Coordinates of C-alpha atoms and ligand atoms in Angstrom, one line a residue:
X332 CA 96.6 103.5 96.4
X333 CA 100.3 105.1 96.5
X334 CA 101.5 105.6 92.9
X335 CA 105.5 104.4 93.2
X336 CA 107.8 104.8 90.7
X337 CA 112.0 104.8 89.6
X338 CA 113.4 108.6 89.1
X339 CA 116.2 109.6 87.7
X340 CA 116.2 112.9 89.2
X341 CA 118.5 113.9 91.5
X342 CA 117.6 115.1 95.4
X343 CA 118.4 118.9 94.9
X344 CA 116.0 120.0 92.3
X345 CA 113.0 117.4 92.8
X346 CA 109.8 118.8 93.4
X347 CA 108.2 116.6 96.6
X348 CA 107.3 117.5 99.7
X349 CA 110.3 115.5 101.3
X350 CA 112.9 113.8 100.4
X351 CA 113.9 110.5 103.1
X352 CA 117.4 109.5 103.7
X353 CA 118.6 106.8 105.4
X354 CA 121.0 107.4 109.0
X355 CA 122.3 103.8 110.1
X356 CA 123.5 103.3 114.2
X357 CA 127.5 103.2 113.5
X358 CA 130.4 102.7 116.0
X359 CA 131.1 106.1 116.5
X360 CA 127.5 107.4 116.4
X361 CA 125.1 108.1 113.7
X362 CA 126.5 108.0 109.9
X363 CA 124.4 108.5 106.6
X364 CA 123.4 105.6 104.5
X365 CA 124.6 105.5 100.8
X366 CA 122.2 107.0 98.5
X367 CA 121.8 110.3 100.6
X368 CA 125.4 111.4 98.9
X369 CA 123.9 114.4 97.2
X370 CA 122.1 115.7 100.4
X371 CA 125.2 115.2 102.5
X372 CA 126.9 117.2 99.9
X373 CA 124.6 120.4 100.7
X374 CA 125.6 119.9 104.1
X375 CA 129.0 120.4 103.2
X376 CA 129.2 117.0 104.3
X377 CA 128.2 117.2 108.0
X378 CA 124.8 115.5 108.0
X379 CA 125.9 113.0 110.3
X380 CA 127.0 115.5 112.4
X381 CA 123.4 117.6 112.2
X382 CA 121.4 114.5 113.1
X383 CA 123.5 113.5 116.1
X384 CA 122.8 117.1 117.3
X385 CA 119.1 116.8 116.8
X386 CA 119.5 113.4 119.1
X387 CA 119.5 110.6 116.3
X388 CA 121.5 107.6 116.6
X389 CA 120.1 105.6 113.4
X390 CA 117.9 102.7 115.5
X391 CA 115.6 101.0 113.6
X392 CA 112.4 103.0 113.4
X393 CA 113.7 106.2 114.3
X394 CA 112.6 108.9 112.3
X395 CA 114.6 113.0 112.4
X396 CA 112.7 115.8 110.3
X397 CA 114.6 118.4 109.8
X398 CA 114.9 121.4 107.0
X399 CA 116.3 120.6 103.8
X400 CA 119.3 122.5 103.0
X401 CA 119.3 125.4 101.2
X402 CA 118.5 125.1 97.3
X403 CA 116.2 122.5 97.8
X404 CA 113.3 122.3 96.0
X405 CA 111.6 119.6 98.9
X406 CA 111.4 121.5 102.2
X407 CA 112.0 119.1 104.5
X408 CA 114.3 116.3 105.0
X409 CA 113.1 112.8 106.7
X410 CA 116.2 110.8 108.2
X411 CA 115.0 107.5 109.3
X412 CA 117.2 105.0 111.1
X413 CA 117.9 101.7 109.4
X414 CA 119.7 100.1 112.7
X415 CA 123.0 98.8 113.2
X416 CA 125.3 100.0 110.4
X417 CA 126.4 96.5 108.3
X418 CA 130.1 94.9 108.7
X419 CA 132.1 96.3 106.0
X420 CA 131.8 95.0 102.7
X421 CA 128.7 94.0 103.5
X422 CA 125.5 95.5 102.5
X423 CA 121.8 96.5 104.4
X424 CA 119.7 93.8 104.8
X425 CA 116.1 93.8 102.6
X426 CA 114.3 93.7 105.8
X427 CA 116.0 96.8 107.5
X428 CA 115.0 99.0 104.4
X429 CA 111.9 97.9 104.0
X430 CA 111.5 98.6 108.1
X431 CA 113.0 102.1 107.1
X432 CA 111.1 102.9 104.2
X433 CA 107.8 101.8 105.7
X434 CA 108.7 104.1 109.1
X435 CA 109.4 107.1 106.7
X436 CA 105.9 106.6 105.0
X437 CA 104.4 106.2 108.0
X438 CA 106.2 109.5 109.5
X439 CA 104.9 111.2 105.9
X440 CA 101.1 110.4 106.1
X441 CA 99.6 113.5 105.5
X442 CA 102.1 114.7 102.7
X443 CA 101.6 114.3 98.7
X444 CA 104.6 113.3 97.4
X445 CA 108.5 112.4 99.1
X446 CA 111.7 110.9 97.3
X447 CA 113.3 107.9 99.2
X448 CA 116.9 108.3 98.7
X449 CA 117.6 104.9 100.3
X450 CA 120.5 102.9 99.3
X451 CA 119.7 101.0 96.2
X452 CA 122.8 99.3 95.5
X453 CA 121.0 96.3 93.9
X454 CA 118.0 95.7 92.3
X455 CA 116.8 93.6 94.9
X456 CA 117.2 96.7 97.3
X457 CA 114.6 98.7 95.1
X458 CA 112.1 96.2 95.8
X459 CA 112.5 96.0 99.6
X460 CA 112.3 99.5 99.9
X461 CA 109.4 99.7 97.1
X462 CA 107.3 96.9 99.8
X463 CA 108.3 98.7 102.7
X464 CA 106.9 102.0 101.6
X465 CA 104.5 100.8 100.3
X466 CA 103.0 99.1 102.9
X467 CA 103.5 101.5 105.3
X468 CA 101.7 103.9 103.7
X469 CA 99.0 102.0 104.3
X470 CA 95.4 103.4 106.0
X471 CA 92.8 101.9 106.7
X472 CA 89.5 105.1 106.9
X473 CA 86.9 103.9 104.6
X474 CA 84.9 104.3 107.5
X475 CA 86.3 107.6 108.8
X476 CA 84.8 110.9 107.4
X477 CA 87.8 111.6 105.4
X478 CA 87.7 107.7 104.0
X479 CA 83.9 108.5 103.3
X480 CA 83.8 111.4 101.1
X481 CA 87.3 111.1 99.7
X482 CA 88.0 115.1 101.2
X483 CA 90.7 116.2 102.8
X484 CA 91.9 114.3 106.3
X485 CA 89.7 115.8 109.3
X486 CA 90.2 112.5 111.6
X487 CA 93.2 111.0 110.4
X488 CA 95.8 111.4 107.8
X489 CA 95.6 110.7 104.5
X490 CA 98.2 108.3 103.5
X491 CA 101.3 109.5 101.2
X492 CA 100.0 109.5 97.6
X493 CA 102.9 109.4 95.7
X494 CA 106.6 108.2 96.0
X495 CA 109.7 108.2 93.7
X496 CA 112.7 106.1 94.3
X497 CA 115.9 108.0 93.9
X498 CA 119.4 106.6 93.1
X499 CA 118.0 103.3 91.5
X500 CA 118.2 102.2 87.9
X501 CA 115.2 103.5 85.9
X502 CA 116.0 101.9 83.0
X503 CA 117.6 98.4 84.2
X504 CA 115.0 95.4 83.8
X505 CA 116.3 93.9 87.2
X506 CA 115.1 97.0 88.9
X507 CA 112.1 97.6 86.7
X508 CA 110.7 93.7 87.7
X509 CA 111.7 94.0 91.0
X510 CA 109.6 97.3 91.7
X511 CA 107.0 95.8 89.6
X512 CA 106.6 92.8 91.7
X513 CA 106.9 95.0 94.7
X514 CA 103.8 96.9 93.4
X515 CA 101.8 93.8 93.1
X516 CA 102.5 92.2 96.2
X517 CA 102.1 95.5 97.8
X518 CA 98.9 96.1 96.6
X519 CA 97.4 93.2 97.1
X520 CA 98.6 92.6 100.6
X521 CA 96.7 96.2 101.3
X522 CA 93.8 94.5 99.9
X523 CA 93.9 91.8 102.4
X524 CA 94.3 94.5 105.1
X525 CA 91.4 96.4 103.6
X526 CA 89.2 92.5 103.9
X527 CA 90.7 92.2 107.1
X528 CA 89.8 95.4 109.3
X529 CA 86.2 95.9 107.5
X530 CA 83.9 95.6 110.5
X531 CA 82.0 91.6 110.3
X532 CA 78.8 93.4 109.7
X533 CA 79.9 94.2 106.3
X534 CA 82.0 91.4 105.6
X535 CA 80.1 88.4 106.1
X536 CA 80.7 84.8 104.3
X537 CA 79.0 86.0 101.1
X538 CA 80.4 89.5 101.0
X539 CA 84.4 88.5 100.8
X540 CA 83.1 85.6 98.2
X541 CA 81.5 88.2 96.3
X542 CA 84.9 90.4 96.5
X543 CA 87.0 87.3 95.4
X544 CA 85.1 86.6 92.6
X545 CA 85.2 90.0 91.1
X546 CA 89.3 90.3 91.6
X547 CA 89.6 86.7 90.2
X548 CA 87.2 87.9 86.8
X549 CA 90.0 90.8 86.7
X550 CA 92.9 88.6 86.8
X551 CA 92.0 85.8 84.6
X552 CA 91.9 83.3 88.0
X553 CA 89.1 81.0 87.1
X554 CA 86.5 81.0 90.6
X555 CA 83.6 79.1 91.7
X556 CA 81.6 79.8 94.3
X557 CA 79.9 76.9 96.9
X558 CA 76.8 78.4 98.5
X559 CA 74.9 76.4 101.8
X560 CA 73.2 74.7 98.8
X561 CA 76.0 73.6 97.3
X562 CA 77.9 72.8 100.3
X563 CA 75.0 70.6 102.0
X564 CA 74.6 68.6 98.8
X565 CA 78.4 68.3 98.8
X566 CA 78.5 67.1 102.5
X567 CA 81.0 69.8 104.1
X568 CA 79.7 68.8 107.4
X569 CA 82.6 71.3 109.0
X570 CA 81.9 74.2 107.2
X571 CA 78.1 74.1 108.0
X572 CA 78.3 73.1 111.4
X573 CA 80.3 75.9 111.9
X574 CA 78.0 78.4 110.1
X575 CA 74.8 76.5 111.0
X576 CA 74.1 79.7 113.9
X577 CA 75.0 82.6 112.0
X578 CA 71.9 84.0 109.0
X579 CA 74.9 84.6 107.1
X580 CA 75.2 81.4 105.8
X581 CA 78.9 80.0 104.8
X582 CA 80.8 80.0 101.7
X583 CA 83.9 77.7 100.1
X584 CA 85.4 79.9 97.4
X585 CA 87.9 77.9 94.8
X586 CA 90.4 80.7 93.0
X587 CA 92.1 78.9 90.4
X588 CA 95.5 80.2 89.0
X589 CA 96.6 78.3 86.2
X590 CA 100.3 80.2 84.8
X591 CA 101.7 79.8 81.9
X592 CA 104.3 76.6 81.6
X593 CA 103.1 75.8 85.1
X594 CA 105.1 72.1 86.1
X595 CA 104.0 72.5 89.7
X596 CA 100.4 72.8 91.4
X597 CA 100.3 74.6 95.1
X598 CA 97.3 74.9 97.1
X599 CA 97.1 77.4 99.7
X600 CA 94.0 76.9 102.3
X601 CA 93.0 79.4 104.4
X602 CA 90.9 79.8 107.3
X603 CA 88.1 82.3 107.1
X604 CA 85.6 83.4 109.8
X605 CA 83.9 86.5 109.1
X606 CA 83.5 86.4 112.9
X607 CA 84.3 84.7 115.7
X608 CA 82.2 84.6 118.5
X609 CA 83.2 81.1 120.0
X610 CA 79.3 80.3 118.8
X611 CA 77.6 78.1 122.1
X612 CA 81.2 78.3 123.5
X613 CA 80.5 82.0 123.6
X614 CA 84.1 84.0 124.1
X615 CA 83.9 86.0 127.5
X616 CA 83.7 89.5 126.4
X617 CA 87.3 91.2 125.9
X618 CA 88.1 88.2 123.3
X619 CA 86.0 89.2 121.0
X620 CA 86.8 92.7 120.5
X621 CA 89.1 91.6 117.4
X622 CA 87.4 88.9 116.0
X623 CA 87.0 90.7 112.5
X624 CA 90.7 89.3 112.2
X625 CA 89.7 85.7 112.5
X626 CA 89.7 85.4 108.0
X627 CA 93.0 86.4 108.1
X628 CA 94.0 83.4 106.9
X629 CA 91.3 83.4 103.9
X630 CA 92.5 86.8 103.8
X631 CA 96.2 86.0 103.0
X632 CA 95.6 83.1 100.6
X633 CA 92.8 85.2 98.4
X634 CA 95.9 87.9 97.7
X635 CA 98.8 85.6 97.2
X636 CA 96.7 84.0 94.6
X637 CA 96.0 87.6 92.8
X638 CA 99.8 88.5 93.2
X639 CA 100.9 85.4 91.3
X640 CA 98.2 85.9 88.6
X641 CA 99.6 89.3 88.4
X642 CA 103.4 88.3 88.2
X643 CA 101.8 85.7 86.0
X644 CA 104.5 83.3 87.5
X645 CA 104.4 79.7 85.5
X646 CA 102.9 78.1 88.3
X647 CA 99.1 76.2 89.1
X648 CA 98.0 77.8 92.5
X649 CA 94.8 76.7 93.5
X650 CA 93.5 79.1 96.6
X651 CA 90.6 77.7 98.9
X652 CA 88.7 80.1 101.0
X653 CA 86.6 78.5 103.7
X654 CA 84.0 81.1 104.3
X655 CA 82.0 81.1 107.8
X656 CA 80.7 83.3 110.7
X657 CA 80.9 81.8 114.1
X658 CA 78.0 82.9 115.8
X659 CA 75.5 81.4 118.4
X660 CA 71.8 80.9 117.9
X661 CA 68.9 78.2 118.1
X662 CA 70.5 76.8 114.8
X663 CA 74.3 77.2 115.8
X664 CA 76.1 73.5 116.7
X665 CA 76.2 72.8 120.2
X666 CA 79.3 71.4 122.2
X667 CA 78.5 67.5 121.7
X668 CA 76.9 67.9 118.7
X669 CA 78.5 65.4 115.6
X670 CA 79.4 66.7 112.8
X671 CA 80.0 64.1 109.3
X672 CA 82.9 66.1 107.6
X673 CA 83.7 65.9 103.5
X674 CA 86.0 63.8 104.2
X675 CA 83.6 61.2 105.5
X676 CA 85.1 61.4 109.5
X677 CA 82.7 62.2 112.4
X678 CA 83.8 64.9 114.8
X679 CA 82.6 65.3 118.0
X680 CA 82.0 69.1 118.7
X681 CA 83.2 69.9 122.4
X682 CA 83.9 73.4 122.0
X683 CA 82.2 75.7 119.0
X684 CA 85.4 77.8 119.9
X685 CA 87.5 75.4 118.3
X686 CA 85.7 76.5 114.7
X687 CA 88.8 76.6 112.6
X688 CA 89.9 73.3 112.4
X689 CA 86.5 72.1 111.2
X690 CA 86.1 74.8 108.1
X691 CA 89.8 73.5 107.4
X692 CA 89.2 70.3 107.6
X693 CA 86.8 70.2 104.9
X694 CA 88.6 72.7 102.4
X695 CA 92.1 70.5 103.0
X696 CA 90.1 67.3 102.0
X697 CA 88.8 68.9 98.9
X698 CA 91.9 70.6 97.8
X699 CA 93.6 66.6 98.5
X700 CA 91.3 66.2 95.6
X701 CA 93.6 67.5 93.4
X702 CA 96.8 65.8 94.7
X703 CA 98.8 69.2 94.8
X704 CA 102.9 69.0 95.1
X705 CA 101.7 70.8 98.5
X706 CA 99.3 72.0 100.7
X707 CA 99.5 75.1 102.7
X708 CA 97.3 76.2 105.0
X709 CA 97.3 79.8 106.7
X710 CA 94.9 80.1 109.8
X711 CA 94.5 82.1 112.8
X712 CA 93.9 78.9 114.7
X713 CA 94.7 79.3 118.2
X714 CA 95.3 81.8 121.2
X715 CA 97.7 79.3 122.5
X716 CA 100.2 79.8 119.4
X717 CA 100.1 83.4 120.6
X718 CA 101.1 82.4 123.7
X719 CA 103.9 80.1 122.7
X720 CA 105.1 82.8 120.1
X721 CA 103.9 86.1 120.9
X722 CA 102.3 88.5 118.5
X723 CA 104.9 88.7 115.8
X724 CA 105.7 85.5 114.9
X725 CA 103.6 82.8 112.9
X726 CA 104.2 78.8 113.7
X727 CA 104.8 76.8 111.4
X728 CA 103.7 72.8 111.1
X729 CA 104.2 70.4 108.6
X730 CA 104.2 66.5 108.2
X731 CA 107.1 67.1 106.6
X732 CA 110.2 67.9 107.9
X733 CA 112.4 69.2 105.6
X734 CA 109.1 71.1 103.6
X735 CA 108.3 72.6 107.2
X736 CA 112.3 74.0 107.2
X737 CA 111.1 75.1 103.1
X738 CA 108.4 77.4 104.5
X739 CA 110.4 78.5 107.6
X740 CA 113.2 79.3 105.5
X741 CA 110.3 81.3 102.7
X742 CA 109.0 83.3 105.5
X743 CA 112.6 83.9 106.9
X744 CA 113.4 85.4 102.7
X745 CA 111.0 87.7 102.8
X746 CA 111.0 89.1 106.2
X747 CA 108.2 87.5 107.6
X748 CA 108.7 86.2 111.2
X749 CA 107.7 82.3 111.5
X750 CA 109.6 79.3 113.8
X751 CA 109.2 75.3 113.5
X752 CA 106.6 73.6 116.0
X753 CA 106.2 70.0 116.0
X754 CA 103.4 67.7 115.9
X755 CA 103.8 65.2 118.6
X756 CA 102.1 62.5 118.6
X757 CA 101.5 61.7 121.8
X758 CA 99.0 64.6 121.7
X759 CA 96.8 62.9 119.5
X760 CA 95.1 60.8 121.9
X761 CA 93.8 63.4 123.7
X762 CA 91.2 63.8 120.7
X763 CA 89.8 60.4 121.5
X764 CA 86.1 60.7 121.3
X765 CA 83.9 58.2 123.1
X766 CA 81.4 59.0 120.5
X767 CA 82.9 59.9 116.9
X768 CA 85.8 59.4 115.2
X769 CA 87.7 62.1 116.8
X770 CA 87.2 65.2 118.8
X771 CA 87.7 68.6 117.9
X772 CA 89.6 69.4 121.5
X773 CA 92.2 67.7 123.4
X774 CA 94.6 68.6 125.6
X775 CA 94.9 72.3 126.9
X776 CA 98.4 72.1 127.0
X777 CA 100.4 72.5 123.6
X778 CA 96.8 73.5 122.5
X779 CA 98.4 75.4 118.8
X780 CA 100.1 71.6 118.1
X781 CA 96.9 70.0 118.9
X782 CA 95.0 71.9 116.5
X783 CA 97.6 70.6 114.0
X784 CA 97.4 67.2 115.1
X785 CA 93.6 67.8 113.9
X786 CA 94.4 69.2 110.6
X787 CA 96.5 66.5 109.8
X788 CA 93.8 64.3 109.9
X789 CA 92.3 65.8 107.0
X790 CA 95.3 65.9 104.5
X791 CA 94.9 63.7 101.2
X792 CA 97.7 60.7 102.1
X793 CA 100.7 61.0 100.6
X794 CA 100.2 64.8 100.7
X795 CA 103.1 67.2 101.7
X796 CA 101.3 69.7 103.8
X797 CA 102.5 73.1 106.2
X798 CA 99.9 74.2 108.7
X799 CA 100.8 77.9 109.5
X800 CA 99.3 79.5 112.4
X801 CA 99.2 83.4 112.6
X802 CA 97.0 84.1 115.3
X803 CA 99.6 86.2 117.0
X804 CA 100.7 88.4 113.9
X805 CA 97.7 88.3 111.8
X806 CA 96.2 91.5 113.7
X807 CA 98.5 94.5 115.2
X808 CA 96.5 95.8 118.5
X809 CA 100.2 97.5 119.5
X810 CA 101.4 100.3 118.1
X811 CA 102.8 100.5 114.6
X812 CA 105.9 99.4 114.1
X813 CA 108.1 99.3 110.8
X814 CA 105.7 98.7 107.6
X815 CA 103.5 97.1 110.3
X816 CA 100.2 99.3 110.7
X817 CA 97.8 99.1 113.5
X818 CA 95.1 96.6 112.7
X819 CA 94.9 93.8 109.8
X820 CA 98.8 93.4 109.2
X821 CA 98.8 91.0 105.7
X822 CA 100.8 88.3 107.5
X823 CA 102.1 85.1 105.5
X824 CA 100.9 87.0 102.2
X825 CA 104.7 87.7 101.6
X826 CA 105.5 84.1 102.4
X827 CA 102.7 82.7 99.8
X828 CA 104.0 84.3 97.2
X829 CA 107.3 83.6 98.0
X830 CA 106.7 79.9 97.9
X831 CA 104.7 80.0 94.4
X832 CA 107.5 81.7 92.8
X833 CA 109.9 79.1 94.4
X834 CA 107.9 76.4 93.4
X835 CA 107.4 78.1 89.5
X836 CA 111.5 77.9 90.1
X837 CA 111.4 74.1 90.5
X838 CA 112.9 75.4 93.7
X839 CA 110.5 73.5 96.1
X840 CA 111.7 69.9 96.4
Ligands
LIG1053 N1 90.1 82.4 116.4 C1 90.5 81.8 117.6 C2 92.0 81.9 117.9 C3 92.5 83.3 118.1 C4 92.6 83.8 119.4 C5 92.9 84.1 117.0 C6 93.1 85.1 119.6 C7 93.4 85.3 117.2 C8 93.5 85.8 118.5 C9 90.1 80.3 117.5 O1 89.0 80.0 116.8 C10 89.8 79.9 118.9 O2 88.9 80.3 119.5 N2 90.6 78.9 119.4 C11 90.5 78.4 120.7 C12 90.6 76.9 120.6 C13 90.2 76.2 121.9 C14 88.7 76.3 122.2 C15 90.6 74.7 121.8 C16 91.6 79.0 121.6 O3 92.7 79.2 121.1 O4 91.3 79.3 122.7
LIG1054 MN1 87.2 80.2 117.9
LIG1055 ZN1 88.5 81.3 115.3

C-alpha cells in the first residue's frame, strides 16, 4: 500500500524521485497552478512558458515530464494538467485534483517516492488530492510475477510506494483528519478493487466471506456468517436458487458497524456474484469475459462499512453481502423454476440471467428486519443501465424522491458520477406471472428500471430505500483515466461513505 503523508519541506531540497506540479488550461495558454511557486521560482519564473514549448496546454489528464531545475534534489519534474483554469476568485474543484493527482501517480508507477506540490489551499484540497493519488496508484499484480514474489517489476510497474504532500498544513487538525480519512477510504476502496479483479476461481462465495470476516475481527464490526445450512433453514429461497448450480455453495455475510453516539442506522445491500455465467440462461461467450466484476456491489458495501469503522463515525451501519456464483449444472435453477423467497413471495424464474434481483431480494427483506432510517442497495444489476448510462455513470433509484435526489447529490460530493432513473409503474405489470407471485423478467425495454421495479418488491414497508446500479462503472475495460485504473474501479464506495457520515451528521432527512 502507498505510505502518504503532510511535509513541510519545501520542493528544492526534498529528496524524491519527482516532484508533481500542477499546469491548469488558461486563456492565454498553459499557466502553473498555486503550490508549484517555489519550482516556478527556479525557472526564473517561466514554467509556464517551458511547458507550452514542450506542447502542454493543462487538459485534464495530461501529464509533461520534464528535468527539474537545477539545484534540485528530485530529478525530474511531473506537470499534470488539472483542466480549465477556475473563474477568478474561485478555487480548483476536489474532483479536478483528485483527477490530477491520480494521473501523476499513474504517470509515476515505477518510481519510489514523488512530492505533489498541488494546490492545497484548504484542508479539504489535501484530502482530494490524498484520494486521488492514492487511488491511482493503484495495481492490481498479485498474479503477475512481480505481484508473486514481491521482486522487482519484470511485467508491469510497481506502483509509487511513497508520497508526500507539499505546501499543506502538517500540523493543522483540519488537514491532518482530512488526509486521515483520505487514507482510509483510500485503502479500503483498493481493497475492494483487490476483491474485485481476483479471478472467480479464487474468490468464490465462501472465500470473500472468509475475507470479510477477518477485516470485520480487525475493525471491531461485529459479523456473522450464513452458510447453505443456515440459509436453507432460514428460507432464502433467492440466494439458493441462484447458487443451487454452482459447488461453491452461497453465502449472506451481516457486517455490523455499531459507532459511538450512533442516532441513525443505515443499511447498505450489495449484490454479490462471485461469477456470472447467466447459469441455464447461459451468457453467449464475449459477456462473460468480465464477469469476476459481477460482486462489485458486495464489493463496495464490505469497504464502506470498514471505512466508517475506521473513521469510527457515530453512526449504526449495517452492511449485507449476498454471496453467490451463477453457474449452470444439473442442480442450477432452471428458467420456470419457482423459487419461495425470505420474504415469503414466489418468483417465477424465466431467465437465471436475471440473478441479482433474486440474491437482493432476500438480503433487502432481512435487512427490512431491522427497520433502518434507509436502505441502500449497490448492484451491478443490468446491461441495460449500461446502455442507458454508459460506462461511467451509476443510476440511481429510490421510492423516495427527495432521498433518491440525497444519494444523487452524495455521489455528485464526492466525485462519483450517478443520475436519477425513475420507477414507472406501468412497468410493473410486465412481471405478471401466470404461475407465482411475480416474475423475475418483464419487459425488455427500460430493462435497468424493471429490475428496480423488482427490488422494490422486497423493501420492508414504510422503508426509505435507493437502488443504485453500477453495471456500467463498476469495471474499467477502457483505458485508464484520472484515478480510474483499468479493471475493478471501487465505484459507489466513495458515495457510501459519504452517506454514513451524512447520516452520523443528522444530515440525511
Ligand atoms: N450481471 C449482469 C449485468 C451486467 C452486464 C453487469 C454487463 C455488468 C456488465 C446481470 O446479472 C444480468 O445478466 N442482467 C441481465 C438481465 C436480463 C436477463 C433481464 C441483462 O442485463 O441482460
Ligand atoms: Mn446475470
Ligand atoms: Zn449478474
Amino acid at each position: 500500500m502507498t505510505a502518504l503523508t503532510l511535509s513541510t519541506a519545501a520542493a528544492p531540497g526534498l529528496r524524491a524521485d519527482a516532484i508533481v506540479v500542477g499546469v491548469a488550461k488558461g486563456a492565454q495558454g498553459p499557466v502553473v497552478a498555486p503550490g508549484a511557486e517555489a519550482v516556478d521560482q527556479a525557472y526564473d519564473g517561466k514554467l509556464a512558458g517551458v511547458l507550452e514549448t514542450l506542447g502542454a496546454s493543462g487538459a485534464e489528464g495530461e501529464v509533461t515530464k520534464l528535468p527539474a531545475p537545477a539545484g534540485f534534489k528530485a530529478p525530474v519534474l511531473v506537470a499534470v494538467g488539472l483542466g480549465a483554469e477556475p473563474e477568478k476568485d474561485s478555487a480548483y474543484s476536489a474532483e479536478a485534483l483528485r483527477r490530477a493527482a491520480g494521473a501523476a501517480a499513474r504517470a509515476l508507477a515505477g518510481s519510489k517516492k514523488a512530492a505533489f506540490a498541488l494546490p492545497l489551499a484548504e484542508a479539504a484540497d489535501a484530502g482530494a488530492v490524498a484520494e486521488g493519488a492514492l487511488l491511482g496508484a493503484y495495481s492490481f499484480d498479485a498474479y503477475k510475477e512481480n505481484g508473486r514474489n514481491g521482486s522487482k517489476a519484470k511485467n508491469g510497474k510497481a506502483p509509487l510506494a511513497e508520497i508526500a504532500l507539499l505546501g499543506g498544513k502538517p500540523r493543522d487538525k483540519a488537514y491532518r483528519a482530512a488526509v486521515e480519512r483520505a487514507l482510509a477510504v483510500s485503502e479500503e476502496l483498493n481493497r475492494a478493487r483487490d476483491l474485485i479483479n481476483t479471478p472467480p476461481n479464487d474468490l468464490n462465495p465462501e472465500a470473500f466471506a472468509a475475507v470479510a470476516q477477518a477485516a470485520a475481527k480487525e475493525n471491531g464490526i461485529k459479523v456473522t456468517v450464513l452458510d447453505e445450512k443456515a440459509l436453507a433453514k432460514g428460507g432464502y429461497g433467492g440466494i439458493l436458487g441462484v447458487g443451487a448450480g454452482s459447488a461453491s455453495a452461497p453465502r449472506l455475510v451481516q457486517l455490523t458497524y455499531s459507532g459511538p453516539g450512533a442516532k441513525k442506522h443505515l443499511a447498505f445491500v450489495g449484490k454479490g456474484i462471485t461469477y456470472d455465467s447467466g447459469g441455464i440462461s447461459l451468457k453467449p461467450a464475449g459477456h462473460n469475459e468480465t464477469m469476476k466484476c459481477d460482486m462489485s456491489g458486495a464489493a463496495a458495501v464490505f469497504a464502506a462499512v470498514v471505512a466508517a469503522a475506521r473513521l469510527q463515525l457515530p453512526v449504526k451501519v449495517t452492511g449485507w453481502l449476498a454471496l453467490a456464483e451463477n453457474m449452470p449444472s444439473g442442480s442450477a435453477t432452471r428458467p420456470g423454476d419457482v423459487l419461495r423467497m425470505y420474504s415469503g413471495k414466489t418468483v417465477e424464474v424465466l431467465n437465471t440471467d436475471a440473478e441479482g434481483r433474486l440474491v437482493l431480494a432476500d438480503a433487502l427483506w432481512k435487512a427490512s428486519e431491522d427497520k433502518p432510517d434507509a436502505i441502500v442497495d449497490v448492484a451491478t444489476l443490468t446491461g441495460a443501465m449500461m446502455l442507458a448510462l454508459g460506462n461511467r455513470t451509476f443510476g440511481v433509484m429510490a421510492n423516495d424522491d427527495a432521498f433518491r435526489t440525497a444519494v444523487h447529490e452524495t455521489a455528485a460530493e464526492v466525485g462519483e458520477d450517478a443520475w436519477p432513473m425513475p420507477l414507472p409503474e406501468h412497468l410493473r405489470k410486465g412481471m405478471d406471472s401466470p404461475t407465482a407471485d411475480i416474475a423475475n423478467m418483464g419487459e425488455r425495454y427500460g430493462g435497468g428500471l424493471v429490475a428496480g421495479l423488482f427490488l422494490r418488491e422486497f423493501v420492508g414497508e414504510g422503508i426509505t430505500w435507493a437502488h443504485l446500479d453500477i453495471a456500467g462503472p463498476a469495471f474499467n475495460e477502457a483505458a485508464p483515466f484520472g484515478y480510474t485504473p483499468k479493471g475493478g474501479t471501487g465505484t459507489a464506495v466513495r458515495t457510501l461513505v459519504r452517506l454514513a457520515e451524512r447520516a452520523a451528521a443528522g444530515d440525511l432527512g
